[in-house]
Short mmCIF file of C-alpha atoms and ligand atoms in Angstrom, two decimals:
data_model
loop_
_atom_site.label_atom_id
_atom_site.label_comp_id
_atom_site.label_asym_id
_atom_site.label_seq_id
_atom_site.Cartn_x
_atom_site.Cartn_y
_atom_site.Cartn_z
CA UNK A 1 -22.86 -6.35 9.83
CA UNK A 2 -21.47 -3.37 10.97
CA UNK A 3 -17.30 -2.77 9.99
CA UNK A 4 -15.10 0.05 10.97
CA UNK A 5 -12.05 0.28 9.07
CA UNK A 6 -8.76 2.20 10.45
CA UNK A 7 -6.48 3.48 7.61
CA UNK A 8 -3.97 5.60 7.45
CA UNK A 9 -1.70 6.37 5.12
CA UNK A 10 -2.05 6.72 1.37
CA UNK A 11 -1.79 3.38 0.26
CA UNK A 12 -5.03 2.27 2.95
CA UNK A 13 -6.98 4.61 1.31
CA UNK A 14 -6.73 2.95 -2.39
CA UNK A 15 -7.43 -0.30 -0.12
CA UNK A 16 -10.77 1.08 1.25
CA UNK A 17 -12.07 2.39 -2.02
CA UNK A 18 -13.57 -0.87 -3.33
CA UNK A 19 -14.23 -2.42 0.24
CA UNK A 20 -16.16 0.74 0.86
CA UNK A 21 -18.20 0.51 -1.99
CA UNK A 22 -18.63 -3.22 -2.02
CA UNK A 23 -19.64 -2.96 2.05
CA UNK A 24 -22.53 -0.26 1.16
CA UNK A 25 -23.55 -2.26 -2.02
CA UNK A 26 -24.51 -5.36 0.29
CA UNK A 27 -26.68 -3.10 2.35
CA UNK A 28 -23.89 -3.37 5.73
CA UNK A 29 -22.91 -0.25 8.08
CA UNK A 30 -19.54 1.27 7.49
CA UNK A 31 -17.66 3.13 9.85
CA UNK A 32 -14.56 4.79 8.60
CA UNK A 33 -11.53 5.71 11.34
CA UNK A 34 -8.47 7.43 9.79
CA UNK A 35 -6.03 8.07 11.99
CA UNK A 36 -3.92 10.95 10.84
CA UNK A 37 -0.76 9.21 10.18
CA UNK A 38 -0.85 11.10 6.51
CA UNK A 39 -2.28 14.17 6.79
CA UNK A 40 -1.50 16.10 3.39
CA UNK A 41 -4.02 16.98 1.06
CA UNK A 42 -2.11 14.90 -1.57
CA UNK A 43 -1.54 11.94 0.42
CA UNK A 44 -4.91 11.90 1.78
CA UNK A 45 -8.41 13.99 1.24
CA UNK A 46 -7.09 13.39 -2.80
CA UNK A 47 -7.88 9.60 -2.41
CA UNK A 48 -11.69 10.24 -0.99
CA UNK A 49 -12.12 12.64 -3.37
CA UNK A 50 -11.02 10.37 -6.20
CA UNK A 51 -12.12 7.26 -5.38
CA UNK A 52 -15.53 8.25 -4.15
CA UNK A 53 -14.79 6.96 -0.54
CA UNK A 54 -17.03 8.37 2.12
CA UNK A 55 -15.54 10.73 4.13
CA UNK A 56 -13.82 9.29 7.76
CA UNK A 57 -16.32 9.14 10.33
CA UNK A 58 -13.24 9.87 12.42
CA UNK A 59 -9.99 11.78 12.27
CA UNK A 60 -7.97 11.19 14.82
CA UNK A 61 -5.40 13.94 13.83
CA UNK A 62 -2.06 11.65 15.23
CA UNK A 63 0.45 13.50 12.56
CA UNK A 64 4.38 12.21 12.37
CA UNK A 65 6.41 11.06 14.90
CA UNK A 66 8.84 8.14 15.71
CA UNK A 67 7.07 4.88 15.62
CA UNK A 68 6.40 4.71 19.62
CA UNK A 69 5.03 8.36 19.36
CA UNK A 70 3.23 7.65 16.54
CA UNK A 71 1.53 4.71 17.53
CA UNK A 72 0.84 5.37 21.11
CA UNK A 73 -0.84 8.53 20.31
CA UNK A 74 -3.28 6.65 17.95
CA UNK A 75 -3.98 4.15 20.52
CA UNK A 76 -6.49 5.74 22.98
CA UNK A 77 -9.01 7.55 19.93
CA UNK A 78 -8.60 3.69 18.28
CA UNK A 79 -9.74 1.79 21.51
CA UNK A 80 -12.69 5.01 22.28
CA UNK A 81 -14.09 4.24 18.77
CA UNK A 82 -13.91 0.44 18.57
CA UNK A 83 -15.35 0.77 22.54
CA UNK A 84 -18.23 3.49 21.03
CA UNK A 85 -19.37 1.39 17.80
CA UNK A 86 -18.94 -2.24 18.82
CA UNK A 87 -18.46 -3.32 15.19
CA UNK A 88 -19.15 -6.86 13.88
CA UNK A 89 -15.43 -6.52 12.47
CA UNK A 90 -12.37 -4.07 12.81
CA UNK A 91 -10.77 -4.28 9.40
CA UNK A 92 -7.34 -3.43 9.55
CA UNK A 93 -5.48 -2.63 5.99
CA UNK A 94 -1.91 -3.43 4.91
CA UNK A 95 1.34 -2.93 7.03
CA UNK A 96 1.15 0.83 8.50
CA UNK A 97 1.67 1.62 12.10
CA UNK A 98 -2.07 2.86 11.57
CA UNK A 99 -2.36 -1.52 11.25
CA UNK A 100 -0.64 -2.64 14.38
CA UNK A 101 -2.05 0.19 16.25
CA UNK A 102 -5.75 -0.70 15.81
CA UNK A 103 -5.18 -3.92 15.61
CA UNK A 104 -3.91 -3.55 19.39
CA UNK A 105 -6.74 -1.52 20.21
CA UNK A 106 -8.87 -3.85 19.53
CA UNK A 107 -7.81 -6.92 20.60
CA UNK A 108 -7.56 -5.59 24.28
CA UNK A 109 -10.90 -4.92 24.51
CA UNK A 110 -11.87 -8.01 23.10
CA UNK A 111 -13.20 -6.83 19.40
CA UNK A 112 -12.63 -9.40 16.61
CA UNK A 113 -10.46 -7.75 13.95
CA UNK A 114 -9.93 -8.86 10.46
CA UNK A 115 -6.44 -7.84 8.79
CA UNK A 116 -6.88 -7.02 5.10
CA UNK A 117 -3.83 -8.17 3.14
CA UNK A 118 -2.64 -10.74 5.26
CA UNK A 119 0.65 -13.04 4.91
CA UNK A 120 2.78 -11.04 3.18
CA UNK A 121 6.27 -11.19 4.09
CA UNK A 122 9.39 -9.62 2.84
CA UNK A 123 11.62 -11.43 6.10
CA UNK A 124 13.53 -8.74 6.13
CA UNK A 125 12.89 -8.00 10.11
CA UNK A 126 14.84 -4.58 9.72
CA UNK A 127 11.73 -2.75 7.73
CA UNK A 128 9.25 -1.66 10.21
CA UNK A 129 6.35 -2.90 7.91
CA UNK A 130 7.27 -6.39 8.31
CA UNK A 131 7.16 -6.12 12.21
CA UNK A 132 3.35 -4.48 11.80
CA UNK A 133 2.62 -7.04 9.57
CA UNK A 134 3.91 -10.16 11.58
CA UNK A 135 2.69 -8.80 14.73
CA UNK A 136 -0.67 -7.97 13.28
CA UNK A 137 -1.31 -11.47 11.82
CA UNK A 138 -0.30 -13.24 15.34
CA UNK A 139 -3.15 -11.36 16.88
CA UNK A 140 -5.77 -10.50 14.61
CA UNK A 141 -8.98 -13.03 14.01
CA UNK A 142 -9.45 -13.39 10.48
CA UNK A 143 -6.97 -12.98 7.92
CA UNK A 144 -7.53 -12.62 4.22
CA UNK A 145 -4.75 -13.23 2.02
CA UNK A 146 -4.48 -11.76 -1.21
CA UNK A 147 -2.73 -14.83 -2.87
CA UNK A 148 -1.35 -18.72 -2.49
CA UNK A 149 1.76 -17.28 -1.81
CA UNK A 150 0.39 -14.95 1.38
CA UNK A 151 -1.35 -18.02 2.40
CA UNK A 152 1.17 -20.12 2.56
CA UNK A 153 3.17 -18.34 5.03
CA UNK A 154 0.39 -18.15 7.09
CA UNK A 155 0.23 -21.80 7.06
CA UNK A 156 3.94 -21.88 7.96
CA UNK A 157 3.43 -19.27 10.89
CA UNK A 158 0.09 -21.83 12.07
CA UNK A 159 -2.16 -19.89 11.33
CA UNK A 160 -4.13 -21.40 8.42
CA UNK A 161 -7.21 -21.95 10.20
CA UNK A 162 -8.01 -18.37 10.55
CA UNK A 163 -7.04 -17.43 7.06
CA UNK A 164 -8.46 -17.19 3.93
CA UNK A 165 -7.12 -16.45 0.46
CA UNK A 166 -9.86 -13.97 -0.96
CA UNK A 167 -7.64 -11.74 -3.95
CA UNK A 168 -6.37 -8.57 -3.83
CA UNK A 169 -8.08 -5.41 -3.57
CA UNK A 170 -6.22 -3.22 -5.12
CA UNK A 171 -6.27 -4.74 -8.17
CA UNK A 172 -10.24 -4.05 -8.36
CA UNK A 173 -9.47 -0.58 -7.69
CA UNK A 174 -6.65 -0.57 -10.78
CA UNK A 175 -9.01 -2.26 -13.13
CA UNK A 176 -11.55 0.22 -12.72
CA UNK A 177 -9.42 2.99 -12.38
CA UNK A 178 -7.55 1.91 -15.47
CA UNK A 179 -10.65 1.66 -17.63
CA UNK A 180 -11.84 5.34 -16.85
CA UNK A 181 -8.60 7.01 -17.51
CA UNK A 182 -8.56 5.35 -20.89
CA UNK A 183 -11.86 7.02 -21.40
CA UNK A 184 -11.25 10.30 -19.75
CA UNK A 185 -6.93 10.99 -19.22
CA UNK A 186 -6.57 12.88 -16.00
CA UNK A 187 -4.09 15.68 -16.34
CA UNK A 188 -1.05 15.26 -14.27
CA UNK A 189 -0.33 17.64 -11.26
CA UNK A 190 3.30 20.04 -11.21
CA UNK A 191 4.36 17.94 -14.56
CA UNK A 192 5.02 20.17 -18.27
CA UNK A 193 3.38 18.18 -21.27
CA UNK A 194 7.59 18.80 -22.35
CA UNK A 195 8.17 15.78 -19.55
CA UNK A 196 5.47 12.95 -20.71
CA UNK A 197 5.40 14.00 -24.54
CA UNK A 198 7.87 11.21 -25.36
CA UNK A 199 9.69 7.81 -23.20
CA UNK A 200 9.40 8.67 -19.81
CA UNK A 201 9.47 6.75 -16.38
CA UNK A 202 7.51 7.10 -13.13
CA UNK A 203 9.83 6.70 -10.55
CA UNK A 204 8.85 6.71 -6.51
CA UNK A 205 11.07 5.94 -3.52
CA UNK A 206 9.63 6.82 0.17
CA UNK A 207 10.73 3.12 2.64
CA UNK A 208 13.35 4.43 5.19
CA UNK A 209 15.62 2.09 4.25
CA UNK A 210 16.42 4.03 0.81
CA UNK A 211 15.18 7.34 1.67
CA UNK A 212 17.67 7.05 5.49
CA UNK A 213 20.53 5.72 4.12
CA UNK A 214 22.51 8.91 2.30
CA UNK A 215 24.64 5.79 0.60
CA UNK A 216 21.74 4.62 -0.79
CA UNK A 217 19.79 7.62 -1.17
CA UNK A 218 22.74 9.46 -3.48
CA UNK A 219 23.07 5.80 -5.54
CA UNK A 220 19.24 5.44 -6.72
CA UNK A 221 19.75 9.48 -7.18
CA UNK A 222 22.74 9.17 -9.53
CA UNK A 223 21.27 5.87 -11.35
CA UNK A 224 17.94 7.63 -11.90
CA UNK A 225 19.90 10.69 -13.24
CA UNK A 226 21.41 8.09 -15.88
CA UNK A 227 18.68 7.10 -17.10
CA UNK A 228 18.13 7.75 -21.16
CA UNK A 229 14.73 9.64 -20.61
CA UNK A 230 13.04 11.86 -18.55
CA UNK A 231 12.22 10.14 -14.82
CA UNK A 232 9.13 11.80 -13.33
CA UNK A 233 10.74 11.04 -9.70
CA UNK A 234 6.76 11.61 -7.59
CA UNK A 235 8.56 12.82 -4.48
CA UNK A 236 6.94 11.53 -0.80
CA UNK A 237 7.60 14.58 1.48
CA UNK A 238 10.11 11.61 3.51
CA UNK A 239 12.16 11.65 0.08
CA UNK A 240 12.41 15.81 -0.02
CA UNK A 241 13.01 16.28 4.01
CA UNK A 242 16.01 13.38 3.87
CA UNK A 243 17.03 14.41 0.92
CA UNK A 244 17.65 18.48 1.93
CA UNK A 245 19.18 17.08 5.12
CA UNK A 246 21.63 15.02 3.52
CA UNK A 247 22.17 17.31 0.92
CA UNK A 248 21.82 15.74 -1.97
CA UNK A 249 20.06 17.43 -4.87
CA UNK A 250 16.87 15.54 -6.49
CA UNK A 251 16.90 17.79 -9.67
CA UNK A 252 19.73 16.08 -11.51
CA UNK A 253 20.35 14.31 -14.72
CA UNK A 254 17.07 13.01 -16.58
CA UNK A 255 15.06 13.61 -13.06
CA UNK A 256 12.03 15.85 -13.17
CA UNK A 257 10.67 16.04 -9.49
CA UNK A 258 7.00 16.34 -9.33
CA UNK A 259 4.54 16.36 -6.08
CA UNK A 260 2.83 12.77 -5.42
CA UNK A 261 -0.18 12.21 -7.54
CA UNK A 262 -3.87 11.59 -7.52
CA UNK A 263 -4.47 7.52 -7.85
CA UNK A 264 -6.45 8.05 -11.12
CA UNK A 265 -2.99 10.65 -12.40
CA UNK A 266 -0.62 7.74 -11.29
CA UNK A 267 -2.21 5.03 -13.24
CA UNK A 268 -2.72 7.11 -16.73
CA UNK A 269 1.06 8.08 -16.36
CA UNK A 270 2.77 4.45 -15.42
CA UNK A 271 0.30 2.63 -18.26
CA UNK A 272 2.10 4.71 -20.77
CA UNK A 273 5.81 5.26 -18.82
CA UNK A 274 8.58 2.66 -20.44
CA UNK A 275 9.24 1.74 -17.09
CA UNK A 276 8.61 2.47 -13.35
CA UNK A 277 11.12 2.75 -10.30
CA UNK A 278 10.13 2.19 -7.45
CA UNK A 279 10.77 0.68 -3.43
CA UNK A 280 6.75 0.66 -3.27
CA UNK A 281 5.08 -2.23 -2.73
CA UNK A 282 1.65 -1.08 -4.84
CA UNK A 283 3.47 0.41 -7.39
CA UNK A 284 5.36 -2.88 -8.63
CA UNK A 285 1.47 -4.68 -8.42
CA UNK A 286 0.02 -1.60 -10.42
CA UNK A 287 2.98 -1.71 -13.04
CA UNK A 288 2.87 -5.69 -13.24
CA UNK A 289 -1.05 -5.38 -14.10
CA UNK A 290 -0.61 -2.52 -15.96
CA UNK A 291 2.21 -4.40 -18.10
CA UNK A 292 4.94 -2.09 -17.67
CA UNK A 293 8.13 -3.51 -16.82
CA UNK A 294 8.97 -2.54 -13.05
CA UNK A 295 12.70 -2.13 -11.67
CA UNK A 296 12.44 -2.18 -7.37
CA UNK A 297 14.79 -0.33 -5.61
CA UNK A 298 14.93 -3.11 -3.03
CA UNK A 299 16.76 -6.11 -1.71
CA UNK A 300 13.57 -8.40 -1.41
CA UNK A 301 9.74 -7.89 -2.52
CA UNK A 302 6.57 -9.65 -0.87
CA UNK A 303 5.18 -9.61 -4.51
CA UNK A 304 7.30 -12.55 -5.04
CA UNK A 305 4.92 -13.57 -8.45
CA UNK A 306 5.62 -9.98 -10.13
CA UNK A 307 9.25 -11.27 -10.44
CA UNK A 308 8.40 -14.92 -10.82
CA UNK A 309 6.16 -13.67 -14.11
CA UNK A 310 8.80 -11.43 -15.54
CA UNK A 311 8.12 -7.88 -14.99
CA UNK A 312 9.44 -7.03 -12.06
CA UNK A 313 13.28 -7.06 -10.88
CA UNK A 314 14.73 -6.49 -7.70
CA UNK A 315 18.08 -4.02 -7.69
CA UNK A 316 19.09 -4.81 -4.13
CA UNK A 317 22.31 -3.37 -4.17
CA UNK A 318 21.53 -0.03 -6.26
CA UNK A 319 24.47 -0.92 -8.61
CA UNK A 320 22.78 -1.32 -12.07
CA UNK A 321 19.54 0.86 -11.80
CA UNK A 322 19.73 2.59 -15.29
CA UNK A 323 20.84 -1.08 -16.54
CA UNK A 324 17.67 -2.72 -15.22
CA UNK A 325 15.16 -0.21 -16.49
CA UNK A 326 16.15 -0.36 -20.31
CA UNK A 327 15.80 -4.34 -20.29
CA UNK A 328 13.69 -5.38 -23.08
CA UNK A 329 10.45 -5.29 -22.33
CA UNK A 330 9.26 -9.45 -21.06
CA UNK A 331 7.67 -12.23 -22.63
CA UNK A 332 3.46 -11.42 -22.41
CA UNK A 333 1.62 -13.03 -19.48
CA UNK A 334 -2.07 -13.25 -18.96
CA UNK A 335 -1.19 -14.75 -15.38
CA UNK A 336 -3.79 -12.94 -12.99
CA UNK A 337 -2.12 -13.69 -9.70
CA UNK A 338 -4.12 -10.92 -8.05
CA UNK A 339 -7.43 -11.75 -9.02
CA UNK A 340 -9.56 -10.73 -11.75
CA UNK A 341 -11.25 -7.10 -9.69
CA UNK A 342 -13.79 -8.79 -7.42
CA UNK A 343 -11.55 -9.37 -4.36
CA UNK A 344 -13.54 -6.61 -2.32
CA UNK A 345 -16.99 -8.96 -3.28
CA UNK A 346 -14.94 -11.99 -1.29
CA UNK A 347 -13.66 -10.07 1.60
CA UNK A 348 -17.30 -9.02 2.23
CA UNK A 349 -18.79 -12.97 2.04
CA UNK A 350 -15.68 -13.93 4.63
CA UNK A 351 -16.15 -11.10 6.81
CA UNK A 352 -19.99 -11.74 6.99
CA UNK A 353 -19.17 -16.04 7.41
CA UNK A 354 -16.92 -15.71 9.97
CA UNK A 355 -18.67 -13.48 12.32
CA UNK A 356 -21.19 -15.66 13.53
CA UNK A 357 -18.20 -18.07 14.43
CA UNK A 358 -15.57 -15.86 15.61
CA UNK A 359 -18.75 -14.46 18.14
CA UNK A 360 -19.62 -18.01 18.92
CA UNK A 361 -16.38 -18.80 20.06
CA UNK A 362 -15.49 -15.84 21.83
CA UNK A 363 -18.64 -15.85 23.83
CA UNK A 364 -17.69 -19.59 25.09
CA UNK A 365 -14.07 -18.67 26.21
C1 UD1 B 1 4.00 4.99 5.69
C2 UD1 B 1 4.03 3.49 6.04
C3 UD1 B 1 4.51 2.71 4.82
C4 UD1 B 1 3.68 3.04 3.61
C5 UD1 B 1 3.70 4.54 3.39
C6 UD1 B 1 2.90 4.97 2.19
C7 UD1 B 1 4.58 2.93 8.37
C8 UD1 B 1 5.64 2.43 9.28
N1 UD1 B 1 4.98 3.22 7.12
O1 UD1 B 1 5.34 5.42 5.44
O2 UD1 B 1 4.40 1.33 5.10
O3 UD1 B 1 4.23 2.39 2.48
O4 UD1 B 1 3.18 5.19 4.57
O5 UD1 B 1 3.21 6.28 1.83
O6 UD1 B 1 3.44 3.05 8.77
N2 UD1 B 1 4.90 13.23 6.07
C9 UD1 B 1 4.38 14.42 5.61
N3 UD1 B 1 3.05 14.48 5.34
C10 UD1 B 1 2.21 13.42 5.53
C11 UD1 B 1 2.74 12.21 6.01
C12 UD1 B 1 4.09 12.12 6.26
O7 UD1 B 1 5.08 15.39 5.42
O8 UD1 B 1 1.00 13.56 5.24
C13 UD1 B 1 6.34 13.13 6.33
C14 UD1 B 1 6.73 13.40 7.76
O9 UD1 B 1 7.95 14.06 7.78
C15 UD1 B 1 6.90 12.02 8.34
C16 UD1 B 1 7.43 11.23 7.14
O10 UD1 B 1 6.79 11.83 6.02
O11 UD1 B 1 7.75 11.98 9.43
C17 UD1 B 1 7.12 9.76 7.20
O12 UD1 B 1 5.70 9.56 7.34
P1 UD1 B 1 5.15 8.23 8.06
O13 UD1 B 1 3.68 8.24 8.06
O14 UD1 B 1 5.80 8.07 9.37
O15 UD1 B 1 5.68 7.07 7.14
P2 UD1 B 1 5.72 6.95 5.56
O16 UD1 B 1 7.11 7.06 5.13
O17 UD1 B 1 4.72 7.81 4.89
#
């Protein structure tokens, strides 16, 4: 088989790791396509590095831009590429305009694609994730679910017959990750020992919704400033541009603002925080299998079974932030609802079942 990914943006990259490594362990090609929607060294080249991803094939160099800009200039490079390699699969990762644009690529020339993390669904049709998400699900081939609960929606949107629930990949990427920072702490980038000597929390907030909204940007600002400890607030450059332009300073209260960090940094400092904060949608997974109690800076979550199990709560209205994060810590759960680390292993068997039938049927029509 021969599979070209398109990724992205940070969180794609963490995705890839073990899918990368499980694709070259079963002996198939691997084409990598990143399309430039994160370009920083800390958002990006850190996560190859790190995770011992091969380097892209392919940078198509698209930088910011609005969403139409943004997407449109990926377009053409995505369709070249998918028209150059012919892949067995186009596997498209997560919810990113990176996502929707491949995925669109593809399908118009005919190329089956495979959406990685399918079915997730906050139905909140105001976040620009869940359009890429829905829209990429509608079209794509072969969708692999991470749990019951992605599945199901599927089933509700008709789609069951083309999806499959294989796990979730990035918890084989925090399992391993978790084990070798045990063995070997990383030390954390732009943050004094002074900050993580004692309690601490890890605290991240980057979705336009929170980061757009000065009302809501100055509210998770002044609740993380009340909190009892030091926050180590890992600041996405959206978070420092809005925040300068609606001026309101970061730097207030308990809130030490530090650059984003390396995967392997992030996991060694949430596995010992008291807490994390957080509107990311990896971060509450990484903190629920971590065991650290997670607060989300959100009004719903598509990680519905972090809540369900007790270690994750939403604070949809920003009005008791500080409140939520010093809640005794929950009952102890060795619920797995992400898998046990050998999602990538399943992805791989689906991708490599399906083709045959997804070529079969597409050379009938
Ligand atoms: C994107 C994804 C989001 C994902 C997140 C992970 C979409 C719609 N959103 O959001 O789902 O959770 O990545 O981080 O695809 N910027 C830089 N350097 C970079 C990248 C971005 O400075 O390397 C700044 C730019 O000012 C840019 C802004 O951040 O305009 C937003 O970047 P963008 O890629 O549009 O979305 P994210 O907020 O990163």
């Amino acid at each position: 088989m021969k599979i070209l990914s398109v990724v992205g943006a940070r969180p794609q990259f963490v995705k890839l790791a073990p899918i990368d490594r499980a694709l070259r362990d079963a002996g198939h090609e691997h084409v990598i396509v990143h399309t430039g929607q994160h370009y920083d060294p800390a958002l990006s080249q850190v996560f190859f590095d790190d995770l011992g991803i091969a380097a892209p094939d392919l940078n198509l160099e698209v930088g910011s831009g609005s969403h139409a800009t943004q997407t449109a200039r990926m377009l053409p490079g995505l369709e070249d590429a998918i028209e150059r390699h012919r892949p067995t699969w186009v596997l498209v990762y997560g919810d990113t305009n990176s996502t929707l644009a491949a995925t669109l690529a593809a399908v118009k020339i005919h190329q089956p694609v495979a959406h990685l993390e399918a079915g997730l669904r906050s139905f909140n049709r105001r976040m620009p994730e869940e359009h890429n998400r829905v829209l990429t699900d509608h079209a794509a081939d072969l969708l692999l679910a991470p749990t019951p609960t992605a599945m199901a929606h599927l089933t509700d949107e008709g789609l069951a017959s083309r999806s499959r629930v294989v796990g979730d990949v990035m918890a084989d990427v925090l399992l391993r990750v978790r084990d070798a920072v045990r063995a070997d702490p990383p030390v954390p980038v732009g943050i004094s020992a002074d900050a993580v000597a004692d309690e601490y929390f890890v605290a991240t907030v980057h979705r336009a919704e929170n980061t757009d909204d000065p009302d809501r940007l100055q509210a998770i600002v002044d609740g993380l400033a009340a909190l009892p400890a030091p926050v180590l607030l890992l600041a996405h450059p959206r978070l420092v541009a809005t925040a300068a332009r609606f001026g309101i300073p970061l730097e207030q209260g308990s809130i030490v603002v530090a650059p984003p960090q390396p995967y392997p940094t992030l996991v060694a400092l949430v596995q010992d925080a008291r807490g994390v904060l957080t509107d990311s949608g990896g971060l509450q997974k990484e903190a629920f299998l971590l065991r650290v109690p997670c607060t989300t800076l959100r009004t719903e979550t598509e990680w519905v079974e972090t809540v369900e199990l007790g270690w994750n709560v939403l604070d949809g209205d920003l009005s008791a932030v500080a409140e939520l994060a010093t809640r005794p810590t929950p009952a102890p759960t060795d619920a797995h609802p992400y898998g046990t680390g050998d999602a990538a292993g399943a992805v791989v068997r689906e991708l490599s079942a399906a083709a045959d039938a997804t070529a079969l049927a597409r050379g009938a029509a």
